[in-house]
Tab-separated table of C-alpha atoms in Angstrom:
chain	number	residue	atom	x	y	z
A	19	UNK	CA	-21.843	-49.627	-141.927
A	20	UNK	CA	-23.152	-52.350	-143.905
A	21	UNK	CA	-22.074	-51.062	-147.982
A	22	UNK	CA	-23.311	-52.467	-151.174
A	23	UNK	CA	-20.489	-53.845	-153.804
A	24	UNK	CA	-21.676	-53.749	-157.051
A	25	UNK	CA	-18.011	-55.406	-158.174
A	26	UNK	CA	-19.030	-59.148	-156.138
A	27	UNK	CA	-22.622	-58.360	-156.196
A	28	UNK	CA	-22.629	-58.747	-152.366
A	29	UNK	CA	-23.184	-57.258	-149.235
A	30	UNK	CA	-19.814	-56.081	-147.046
A	31	UNK	CA	-18.995	-54.171	-143.975
A	32	UNK	CA	-17.065	-51.084	-144.106
A	33	UNK	CA	-15.661	-48.143	-142.125
A	34	UNK	CA	-16.793	-44.588	-142.202
A	35	UNK	CA	-13.991	-41.895	-141.227
A	36	UNK	CA	-14.009	-39.905	-138.177
A	37	UNK	CA	-16.665	-37.206	-138.332
A	38	UNK	CA	-13.435	-34.831	-137.670
A	39	UNK	CA	-11.820	-36.412	-140.783
A	40	UNK	CA	-14.403	-35.597	-142.641
A	41	UNK	CA	-14.917	-31.884	-142.090
A	42	UNK	CA	-11.815	-31.252	-142.387
A	43	UNK	CA	-11.098	-32.327	-146.023
A	44	UNK	CA	-14.975	-31.564	-146.992
A	45	UNK	CA	-15.335	-27.835	-148.927
A	46	UNK	CA	-16.496	-25.032	-146.966
A	47	UNK	CA	-20.116	-24.351	-146.847
A	48	UNK	CA	-21.694	-21.148	-147.776
A	49	UNK	CA	-23.559	-20.450	-144.665
A	50	UNK	CA	-21.799	-22.189	-141.784
A	51	UNK	CA	-23.349	-22.831	-139.330
A	52	UNK	CA	-21.931	-23.183	-135.834
A	53	UNK	CA	-20.704	-25.926	-133.529
A	54	UNK	CA	-21.982	-28.456	-133.282
A	55	UNK	CA	-25.539	-28.475	-135.150
A	56	UNK	CA	-23.371	-27.751	-138.447
A	57	UNK	CA	-21.782	-31.448	-137.651
A	58	UNK	CA	-24.978	-33.101	-137.760
A	59	UNK	CA	-26.565	-31.163	-140.530
A	60	UNK	CA	-23.133	-32.271	-142.071
A	61	UNK	CA	-24.078	-36.263	-140.835
A	62	UNK	CA	-27.683	-36.289	-141.769
A	63	UNK	CA	-26.356	-35.372	-145.750
A	64	UNK	CA	-23.976	-37.952	-145.814
A	65	UNK	CA	-26.585	-40.500	-144.423
A	66	UNK	CA	-29.129	-39.668	-147.261
A	67	UNK	CA	-26.582	-40.112	-149.620
A	68	UNK	CA	-25.140	-43.284	-148.637
A	69	UNK	CA	-28.999	-44.719	-148.137
A	70	UNK	CA	-30.011	-43.303	-151.726
A	71	UNK	CA	-27.070	-44.979	-153.128
A	72	UNK	CA	-27.230	-47.869	-151.742
A	73	UNK	CA	-30.420	-48.709	-152.914
A	74	UNK	CA	-30.138	-47.260	-155.952
A	75	UNK	CA	-27.424	-49.878	-157.066
A	76	UNK	CA	-29.746	-53.117	-155.001
A	77	UNK	CA	-32.252	-52.428	-157.242
A	78	UNK	CA	-30.685	-51.792	-160.755
A	79	UNK	CA	-28.364	-55.035	-160.237
A	80	UNK	CA	-31.581	-57.276	-158.798
A	81	UNK	CA	-33.745	-55.685	-162.701
A	82	UNK	CA	-31.189	-57.972	-164.456
A	83	UNK	CA	-30.739	-60.412	-162.047
A	84	UNK	CA	-32.050	-64.135	-163.018
A	85	UNK	CA	-34.284	-64.908	-159.766
A	86	UNK	CA	-36.211	-67.166	-158.982
A	87	UNK	CA	-38.486	-67.249	-155.284
A	88	UNK	CA	-38.200	-69.829	-152.498
A	89	UNK	CA	-41.842	-69.962	-152.682
A	90	UNK	CA	-41.797	-70.314	-156.156
A	91	UNK	CA	-39.771	-73.669	-156.226
A	92	UNK	CA	-41.565	-75.327	-153.540
A	93	UNK	CA	-44.782	-75.207	-155.258
A	94	UNK	CA	-43.615	-76.626	-158.432
A	95	UNK	CA	-42.128	-79.764	-156.407
A	96	UNK	CA	-45.235	-80.149	-155.078
A	97	UNK	CA	-47.191	-80.251	-158.343
A	98	UNK	CA	-44.778	-82.673	-159.630
A	99	UNK	CA	-45.199	-84.580	-157.024
A	100	UNK	CA	-49.108	-84.548	-156.643
A	101	UNK	CA	-49.459	-85.329	-160.400
A	102	UNK	CA	-46.648	-88.425	-160.481
A	103	UNK	CA	-49.287	-89.635	-157.853
A	104	UNK	CA	-52.084	-89.424	-159.470
A	105	UNK	CA	-50.914	-90.877	-162.692
A	106	UNK	CA	-49.586	-94.467	-160.612
A	107	UNK	CA	-53.165	-94.207	-159.600
A	108	UNK	CA	-54.616	-94.132	-163.058
A	109	UNK	CA	-51.780	-97.212	-163.782
A	110	UNK	CA	-53.872	-99.129	-161.267
A	111	UNK	CA	-56.376	-98.668	-162.762
A	112	UNK	CA	-56.273	-101.404	-164.536
A	113	UNK	CA	-55.378	-103.931	-162.291
A	114	UNK	CA	-58.901	-103.509	-160.898
A	115	UNK	CA	-60.648	-104.714	-164.675
A	116	UNK	CA	-58.192	-106.869	-165.389
A	117	UNK	CA	-61.440	-109.442	-164.521
A	118	UNK	CA	-63.867	-107.474	-166.666
A	119	UNK	CA	-65.155	-107.954	-169.666
A	120	UNK	CA	-65.758	-105.699	-172.764
A	121	UNK	CA	-69.217	-106.700	-172.544
A	122	UNK	CA	-69.792	-104.947	-169.210
A	123	UNK	CA	-69.954	-101.701	-171.271
A	124	UNK	CA	-72.655	-102.255	-172.816
A	125	UNK	CA	-74.618	-103.008	-170.038
A	126	UNK	CA	-77.979	-101.400	-169.473
A	127	UNK	CA	-80.224	-101.708	-166.321
A	128	UNK	CA	-81.239	-97.935	-165.382
A	129	UNK	CA	-83.169	-100.031	-162.353
A	130	UNK	CA	-79.909	-100.745	-160.881
A	131	UNK	CA	-76.275	-98.902	-160.092
A	132	UNK	CA	-74.174	-101.296	-162.094
A	133	UNK	CA	-76.341	-100.888	-165.336
A	134	UNK	CA	-75.714	-96.984	-164.681
A	135	UNK	CA	-71.864	-97.397	-163.990
A	136	UNK	CA	-71.576	-99.186	-166.925
A	137	UNK	CA	-73.177	-96.519	-168.859
A	138	UNK	CA	-71.491	-94.318	-167.416
A	139	UNK	CA	-68.365	-95.616	-168.285
A	140	UNK	CA	-69.545	-96.122	-172.342
A	141	UNK	CA	-70.756	-92.663	-172.135
A	142	UNK	CA	-67.227	-91.737	-170.706
A	143	UNK	CA	-65.429	-93.183	-173.681
A	144	UNK	CA	-67.491	-91.982	-176.335
A	145	UNK	CA	-67.831	-88.231	-175.290
A	146	UNK	CA	-63.850	-88.097	-174.795
A	147	UNK	CA	-62.642	-90.100	-177.308
A	148	UNK	CA	-64.609	-89.092	-180.313
A	149	UNK	CA	-63.804	-85.178	-178.818
A	150	UNK	CA	-60.242	-85.487	-180.004
A	151	UNK	CA	-59.376	-85.326	-184.012
A	152	UNK	CA	-58.707	-89.160	-185.157
A	153	UNK	CA	-59.021	-90.245	-181.340
A	154	UNK	CA	-60.739	-93.840	-182.046
A	155	UNK	CA	-57.949	-94.489	-185.077
A	156	UNK	CA	-55.567	-93.960	-182.613
A	157	UNK	CA	-57.845	-96.076	-180.212
A	158	UNK	CA	-58.371	-99.284	-182.729
A	159	UNK	CA	-54.372	-99.304	-183.967
A	160	UNK	CA	-53.693	-100.052	-180.356
A	161	UNK	CA	-56.198	-102.450	-179.319
A	162	UNK	CA	-54.959	-103.978	-182.831
A	163	UNK	CA	-57.893	-104.217	-184.688
A	164	UNK	CA	-56.831	-104.723	-188.269
A	165	UNK	CA	-56.432	-102.107	-190.820
A	166	UNK	CA	-58.851	-103.589	-192.571
A	167	UNK	CA	-61.383	-103.322	-190.313
A	168	UNK	CA	-60.386	-99.604	-189.373
A	169	UNK	CA	-60.709	-98.699	-193.391
A	170	UNK	CA	-64.296	-100.598	-193.766
A	171	UNK	CA	-65.490	-98.285	-190.351
A	172	UNK	CA	-64.062	-95.285	-192.090
A	173	UNK	CA	-65.643	-95.622	-195.343
A	174	UNK	CA	-68.340	-97.666	-194.587
A	175	UNK	CA	-69.573	-97.670	-191.496
A	176	UNK	CA	-72.494	-95.039	-190.918
A	177	UNK	CA	-72.337	-95.357	-186.850
A	178	UNK	CA	-70.337	-93.955	-183.985
A	179	UNK	CA	-66.400	-94.628	-185.339
A	180	UNK	CA	-65.487	-94.813	-181.585
A	181	UNK	CA	-68.192	-97.236	-180.440
A	182	UNK	CA	-67.804	-99.273	-183.391
A	183	UNK	CA	-64.399	-99.789	-182.250
A	184	UNK	CA	-65.603	-100.786	-179.474
A	185	UNK	CA	-67.747	-103.091	-180.724
A	186	UNK	CA	-65.232	-104.828	-182.518
A	187	UNK	CA	-63.010	-105.418	-179.876
A	188	UNK	CA	-65.166	-107.007	-177.679
A	189	UNK	CA	-65.598	-109.433	-179.870
A	190	UNK	CA	-62.839	-111.513	-178.394
A	191	UNK	CA	-63.658	-113.917	-175.300
A	192	UNK	CA	-59.924	-111.946	-173.680
A	193	UNK	CA	-61.153	-108.978	-174.515
A	194	UNK	CA	-61.521	-107.267	-170.838
A	195	UNK	CA	-61.440	-103.973	-169.629
A	196	UNK	CA	-58.231	-103.409	-168.781
A	197	UNK	CA	-56.389	-103.711	-171.628
A	198	UNK	CA	-58.778	-100.625	-172.621
A	199	UNK	CA	-57.366	-98.610	-170.168
A	200	UNK	CA	-54.136	-99.870	-170.959
A	201	UNK	CA	-54.035	-98.519	-174.313
A	202	UNK	CA	-55.230	-95.152	-173.135
A	203	UNK	CA	-52.264	-95.783	-170.747
A	204	UNK	CA	-49.972	-96.449	-174.823
A	205	UNK	CA	-51.354	-93.060	-175.588
A	206	UNK	CA	-50.669	-91.009	-172.525
A	207	UNK	CA	-54.586	-90.104	-172.241
A	208	UNK	CA	-54.464	-90.102	-168.789
A	209	UNK	CA	-57.271	-87.342	-168.909
A	210	UNK	CA	-59.849	-90.034	-170.421
A	211	UNK	CA	-58.550	-91.821	-166.818
A	212	UNK	CA	-58.877	-89.557	-164.664
A	213	UNK	CA	-62.522	-89.171	-166.520
A	214	UNK	CA	-63.685	-93.038	-166.160
A	215	UNK	CA	-62.017	-93.512	-162.731
A	216	UNK	CA	-64.795	-92.920	-160.378
A	217	UNK	CA	-67.178	-94.901	-162.776
A	218	UNK	CA	-65.271	-97.592	-163.139
A	219	UNK	CA	-64.262	-98.303	-159.061
A	220	UNK	CA	-67.668	-98.624	-158.639
A	221	UNK	CA	-67.835	-101.312	-161.101
A	222	UNK	CA	-65.468	-103.045	-159.742
A	223	UNK	CA	-66.278	-103.006	-155.891
A	224	UNK	CA	-69.599	-104.425	-157.360
A	225	UNK	CA	-67.527	-107.556	-158.625
A	226	UNK	CA	-64.809	-108.189	-155.907
A	227	UNK	CA	-64.672	-109.090	-152.793
A	228	UNK	CA	-62.771	-106.853	-150.795
A	229	UNK	CA	-64.141	-102.958	-150.599
A	230	UNK	CA	-60.805	-101.869	-152.089
A	231	UNK	CA	-61.575	-103.008	-155.498
A	232	UNK	CA	-57.866	-104.385	-156.295
A	233	UNK	CA	-56.658	-108.290	-156.870
A	234	UNK	CA	-53.099	-109.839	-155.779
A	235	UNK	CA	-51.651	-110.418	-158.982
A	236	UNK	CA	-50.353	-114.416	-156.831
A	237	UNK	CA	-51.277	-117.289	-158.438
A	238	UNK	CA	-54.746	-117.563	-157.167
A	239	UNK	CA	-55.996	-114.906	-158.662
A	240	UNK	CA	-54.728	-115.841	-162.171
A	241	UNK	CA	-56.873	-118.398	-162.260
A	242	UNK	CA	-59.929	-115.954	-161.482
A	243	UNK	CA	-62.445	-116.258	-164.752
A	244	UNK	CA	-63.362	-112.856	-166.670
A	245	UNK	CA	-67.233	-111.669	-165.583
A	246	UNK	CA	-68.907	-110.939	-168.351
A	247	UNK	CA	-72.508	-110.554	-168.682
A	248	UNK	CA	-75.028	-112.485	-170.895
A	249	UNK	CA	-77.498	-111.624	-173.575
A	250	UNK	CA	-75.259	-108.979	-174.256
A	251	UNK	CA	-76.521	-107.378	-177.801
A	252	UNK	CA	-73.710	-106.741	-180.439
A	253	UNK	CA	-74.686	-104.805	-183.366
A	254	UNK	CA	-71.945	-105.419	-185.986
A	255	UNK	CA	-72.479	-105.014	-189.632
A	256	UNK	CA	-71.756	-108.450	-191.455
A	257	UNK	CA	-68.247	-107.929	-192.461
A	258	UNK	CA	-66.603	-106.909	-188.623
A	259	UNK	CA	-68.734	-109.789	-187.431
A	260	UNK	CA	-66.360	-112.769	-186.287
A	261	UNK	CA	-68.795	-114.923	-184.580
A	262	UNK	CA	-70.888	-115.801	-188.130
A	263	UNK	CA	-70.388	-119.081	-188.628
A	264	UNK	CA	-72.182	-121.786	-189.908
A	265	UNK	CA	-72.483	-125.784	-190.071
A	266	UNK	CA	-70.704	-128.344	-192.443
A	267	UNK	CA	-73.777	-130.187	-193.400
A	268	UNK	CA	-71.901	-133.112	-195.028
A	269	UNK	CA	-69.845	-133.374	-192.335
A	270	UNK	CA	-70.836	-132.349	-189.016
A	271	UNK	CA	-68.540	-132.669	-186.618
A	272	UNK	CA	-66.281	-130.834	-188.079
A	273	UNK	CA	-65.304	-127.700	-186.927
A	274	UNK	CA	-67.167	-124.865	-187.269
A	275	UNK	CA	-66.216	-122.637	-189.877
A	276	UNK	CA	-66.260	-118.966	-190.995
A	277	UNK	CA	-68.696	-117.675	-193.137
A	278	UNK	CA	-67.355	-114.887	-196.008
A	279	UNK	CA	-71.273	-113.774	-196.162
A	280	UNK	CA	-74.013	-114.568	-193.687
A	281	UNK	CA	-76.611	-117.219	-193.424
A	282	UNK	CA	-79.447	-117.010	-195.847
A	283	UNK	CA	-83.033	-117.800	-195.222
A	284	UNK	CA	-84.235	-120.399	-198.031
A	285	UNK	CA	-86.483	-118.869	-200.153
A	286	UNK	CA	-88.149	-119.355	-203.383
A	287	UNK	CA	-85.281	-118.838	-206.622
A	288	UNK	CA	-86.836	-115.791	-208.349
A	289	UNK	CA	-88.093	-116.004	-211.745
A	290	UNK	CA	-89.004	-113.042	-214.159
A	291	UNK	CA	-90.923	-113.055	-217.343
A	292	UNK	CA	-89.283	-109.867	-218.520
A	293	UNK	CA	-86.126	-108.623	-217.695
A	294	UNK	CA	-85.966	-106.138	-215.310
A	295	UNK	CA	-83.025	-102.605	-215.324
A	296	UNK	CA	-84.081	-101.150	-212.017
A	297	UNK	CA	-82.470	-97.552	-212.482
A	298	UNK	CA	-80.805	-95.064	-209.183
A	299	UNK	CA	-80.417	-91.809	-209.120
A	300	UNK	CA	-79.903	-87.961	-207.794
A	301	UNK	CA	-81.881	-85.064	-208.809
A	302	UNK	CA	-79.259	-84.775	-211.287
A	303	UNK	CA	-79.142	-87.634	-213.113
A	304	UNK	CA	-83.254	-87.705	-213.697
A	305	UNK	CA	-82.389	-86.535	-217.291
A	306	UNK	CA	-79.761	-89.201	-218.021
A	307	UNK	CA	-82.881	-92.035	-216.692
A	308	UNK	CA	-85.336	-90.160	-218.585
A	309	UNK	CA	-83.405	-90.860	-221.369
A	310	UNK	CA	-82.477	-94.346	-220.639
A	311	UNK	CA	-85.985	-95.289	-220.375
A	312	UNK	CA	-86.794	-93.137	-223.982
A	313	UNK	CA	-83.457	-96.358	-224.992
A	314	UNK	CA	-85.189	-98.989	-224.095
A	315	UNK	CA	-88.733	-98.497	-225.440
A	316	UNK	CA	-87.205	-98.691	-229.302
A	317	UNK	CA	-85.372	-102.106	-228.031
A	318	UNK	CA	-86.572	-105.042	-230.847
A	319	UNK	CA	-83.850	-107.945	-230.230
A	320	UNK	CA	-84.750	-107.989	-226.322
A	321	UNK	CA	-88.351	-106.699	-225.698
A	322	UNK	CA	-90.713	-106.059	-222.772
A	323	UNK	CA	-87.846	-104.768	-220.893
A	324	UNK	CA	-89.435	-103.117	-217.838
A	325	UNK	CA	-87.687	-99.910	-216.441
A	326	UNK	CA	-87.766	-99.913	-212.522
A	327	UNK	CA	-88.074	-96.483	-210.716
A	328	UNK	CA	-88.864	-95.409	-207.991
A	329	UNK	CA	-91.080	-92.719	-208.816
A	330	UNK	CA	-92.782	-94.545	-211.334
A	331	UNK	CA	-93.759	-96.975	-208.995
A	332	UNK	CA	-95.185	-94.812	-206.249
A	333	UNK	CA	-98.318	-96.548	-205.458
A	334	UNK	CA	-97.197	-99.597	-204.569
A	335	UNK	CA	-93.420	-98.170	-202.660
A	336	UNK	CA	-95.577	-95.699	-199.982
A	337	UNK	CA	-97.202	-99.403	-198.165
A	338	UNK	CA	-94.232	-100.229	-197.631
A	339	UNK	CA	-90.397	-98.638	-199.541
A	340	UNK	CA	-87.681	-101.231	-197.994
A	341	UNK	CA	-89.666	-104.090	-198.601
A	342	UNK	CA	-90.596	-103.244	-201.762
A	343	UNK	CA	-86.990	-102.316	-203.068
A	344	UNK	CA	-85.892	-105.327	-201.691
A	345	UNK	CA	-88.294	-107.365	-203.474
A	346	UNK	CA	-86.993	-105.674	-207.053
A	347	UNK	CA	-83.236	-105.443	-205.909
A	348	UNK	CA	-83.218	-109.703	-206.123
A	349	UNK	CA	-85.851	-109.301	-209.250
A	350	UNK	CA	-83.828	-106.999	-211.225
A	351	UNK	CA	-81.649	-108.669	-213.650
A	352	UNK	CA	-79.010	-104.993	-213.906
A	353	UNK	CA	-78.930	-102.391	-210.976
A	354	UNK	CA	-78.320	-99.380	-212.343
A	355	UNK	CA	-76.410	-96.072	-210.416
A	356	UNK	CA	-76.966	-93.178	-212.495
A	357	UNK	CA	-73.615	-91.819	-211.350
A	358	UNK	CA	-73.251	-87.817	-210.851
A	359	UNK	CA	-72.036	-85.305	-208.583
A	360	UNK	CA	-74.950	-85.550	-206.365
A	361	UNK	CA	-75.191	-89.241	-206.267
A	362	UNK	CA	-71.619	-89.463	-205.344
A	363	UNK	CA	-72.100	-87.153	-202.819
A	364	UNK	CA	-75.288	-88.301	-201.080
A	365	UNK	CA	-73.327	-91.706	-200.625
A	366	UNK	CA	-70.434	-90.408	-199.332
A	367	UNK	CA	-69.764	-91.877	-195.651
A	368	UNK	CA	-69.686	-89.460	-192.067
A	369	UNK	CA	-71.064	-87.163	-194.170
A	370	UNK	CA	-73.666	-84.997	-192.153
A	371	UNK	CA	-76.941	-85.416	-194.325
A	372	UNK	CA	-79.875	-82.989	-193.638
A	373	UNK	CA	-83.423	-84.669	-193.425
A	374	UNK	CA	-84.527	-85.327	-196.752
A	375	UNK	CA	-87.916	-83.719	-197.531
A	376	UNK	CA	-87.759	-84.150	-201.649
A	377	UNK	CA	-90.268	-85.392	-203.557
A	378	UNK	CA	-88.433	-86.720	-205.297
A	379	UNK	CA	-88.314	-90.620	-204.232
A	380	UNK	CA	-85.181	-92.257	-206.190
A	381	UNK	CA	-83.399	-89.089	-204.760
A	382	UNK	CA	-84.648	-90.055	-201.354
A	383	UNK	CA	-83.754	-93.678	-201.129
A	384	UNK	CA	-80.098	-93.945	-202.603
A	385	UNK	CA	-78.265	-94.734	-199.742
A	386	UNK	CA	-80.994	-97.908	-199.070
A	387	UNK	CA	-79.831	-98.821	-202.260
A	388	UNK	CA	-76.413	-97.835	-202.369
A	389	UNK	CA	-76.348	-100.040	-198.829
A	390	UNK	CA	-77.806	-103.487	-201.223
A	391	UNK	CA	-75.170	-102.975	-203.414
A	392	UNK	CA	-72.022	-102.596	-200.855
A	393	UNK	CA	-73.874	-105.682	-199.423
A	394	UNK	CA	-74.193	-107.848	-202.728
A	395	UNK	CA	-70.933	-106.637	-203.366
A	396	UNK	CA	-69.119	-108.092	-200.894
A	397	UNK	CA	-70.807	-111.111	-199.115
A	398	UNK	CA	-73.145	-112.590	-202.300
A	399	UNK	CA	-70.407	-112.338	-205.255
A	400	UNK	CA	-67.286	-112.114	-203.427
A	401	UNK	CA	-66.293	-108.951	-204.980
A	402	UNK	CA	-67.183	-110.202	-208.234
A	403	UNK	CA	-69.381	-107.954	-209.413
A	404	UNK	CA	-72.262	-109.798	-211.836
A	405	UNK	CA	-75.099	-107.253	-211.102
A	406	UNK	CA	-74.332	-103.130	-211.167
A	407	UNK	CA	-73.559	-101.481	-214.062
A	408	UNK	CA	-72.849	-97.689	-213.763
A	409	UNK	CA	-74.084	-95.199	-216.270
A	410	UNK	CA	-72.396	-91.625	-216.855
A	411	UNK	CA	-73.537	-89.072	-218.022
A	412	UNK	CA	-72.656	-87.234	-221.723
A	413	UNK	CA	-71.599	-84.643	-219.335
A	414	UNK	CA	-69.721	-85.918	-216.768
A	415	UNK	CA	-66.495	-83.681	-215.709
A	416	UNK	CA	-63.081	-85.881	-215.028
A	417	UNK	CA	-62.851	-84.828	-211.372
A	418	UNK	CA	-66.043	-87.350	-211.127
A	419	UNK	CA	-64.091	-90.291	-212.796
A	420	UNK	CA	-61.831	-89.574	-210.550
A	421	UNK	CA	-64.105	-89.829	-207.663
A	422	UNK	CA	-65.398	-92.844	-209.063
A	423	UNK	CA	-62.104	-94.698	-208.933
A	424	UNK	CA	-62.950	-94.866	-205.053
A	425	UNK	CA	-65.944	-97.389	-205.236
A	426	UNK	CA	-65.180	-100.409	-207.206
A	427	UNK	CA	-68.655	-101.210	-206.271
A	428	UNK	CA	-69.865	-99.052	-208.615
A	429	UNK	CA	-67.678	-100.558	-211.415
A	430	UNK	CA	-67.824	-101.018	-214.291
A	431	UNK	CA	-69.396	-98.247	-215.743
A	432	UNK	CA	-70.717	-97.308	-219.752
A	433	UNK	CA	-71.223	-93.596	-221.114
A	434	UNK	CA	-74.863	-92.963	-221.662
A	435	UNK	CA	-74.273	-92.918	-226.106
A	436	UNK	CA	-73.170	-96.795	-225.466
A	437	UNK	CA	-76.169	-97.751	-222.921
A	438	UNK	CA	-78.589	-99.102	-226.316
A	439	UNK	CA	-75.032	-101.057	-227.563
A	440	UNK	CA	-73.285	-102.424	-224.271
A	441	UNK	CA	-76.786	-103.453	-222.189
A	442	UNK	CA	-78.133	-105.251	-224.923
A	443	UNK	CA	-74.999	-107.226	-224.596
A	444	UNK	CA	-75.665	-107.408	-220.784
A	445	UNK	CA	-78.589	-108.401	-220.463
A	446	UNK	CA	-78.135	-111.844	-223.659
A	447	UNK	CA	-75.808	-112.774	-221.543
A	448	UNK	CA	-77.380	-112.789	-218.956
A	449	UNK	CA	-80.272	-114.667	-220.194
A	450	UNK	CA	-77.706	-117.086	-221.621
A	451	UNK	CA	-75.972	-118.116	-218.536
């Protein structure tokens, strides 16, 4: 008979004593049966006791055991093997795209299968990377984009940061799609690679001779030219555009040099009949704006100074607001931002801004004017602030000072109570130069 041994944790064969021996050593039954009937009943009772004991011991030890089924282990091995195969296939994606320039991501032609596939790859990249906190920043670091460029994208650009990273990267002639894929391999973003696998394979089949889309690693394959579509625009802010160059007028044969600022078309020199101060402010800076206009009206040393606000020029502004603002931005001797909490909140980048329905035109175009300030500060003056002089209201808080320190293009600033004295000095210096 099979008997469970708890001490050894196993089953072993045991022997049961002869029935006659058991009967001789057992206590007498209070209701004895005759002959063979009594023996059969006793045997059944012994069998039932042994079976119950065996079942209880086995279940008790099984509950305390650390066990796992063979089927679960096999399933786990299958999953690991499938995952390994999948990752190997994703690594091989870069081989398919090593001759495709990243400009293809921006090729648009809805009437062709190539245009649709290029758009699908771009769309997946924008959504998947953008759906991860700081995913665009990780991608930028891995692609080798400079810290200065990444900081500029973070603080000064309102467009999608993922799209901007791809646009900065694609400026290089060797910026092939396989480098983007290798970046995701480095970041272990296999979810993105899996998502773009199908549309990317479609693109490679359009440009590869073989059906598989793969290229050999031989020398002949290394001589293949990079495929790059023609006339695909790359709209970048001038600060991120590395292809802005001009010719040396004195020596045309001299190699082209990068520009510190975009080329400017020749235009007539603006001559002001009288000094102009251009105010820009939000709703909470209106009291200070009114005070400044009163201060200027009382000036005697510098007469005929004009203070420009958009609300005071509504009739001229409505015809073409951007043109009006640009013209007066150039004409003005000084641009005067009134620094308030509302102003800094309005110009802060990457903040969702609801459509502006205010009637205050100065508030409505604060961002537009601030972008002109930034461009003038970086490109026109080489980070020498010659045109902007900010004004702090009399009730400015300490927090406002701390926040202003993050905006070098709004420096220097002047207290409202010192406006009379200091701004007359600024204008006299400007006229003398």
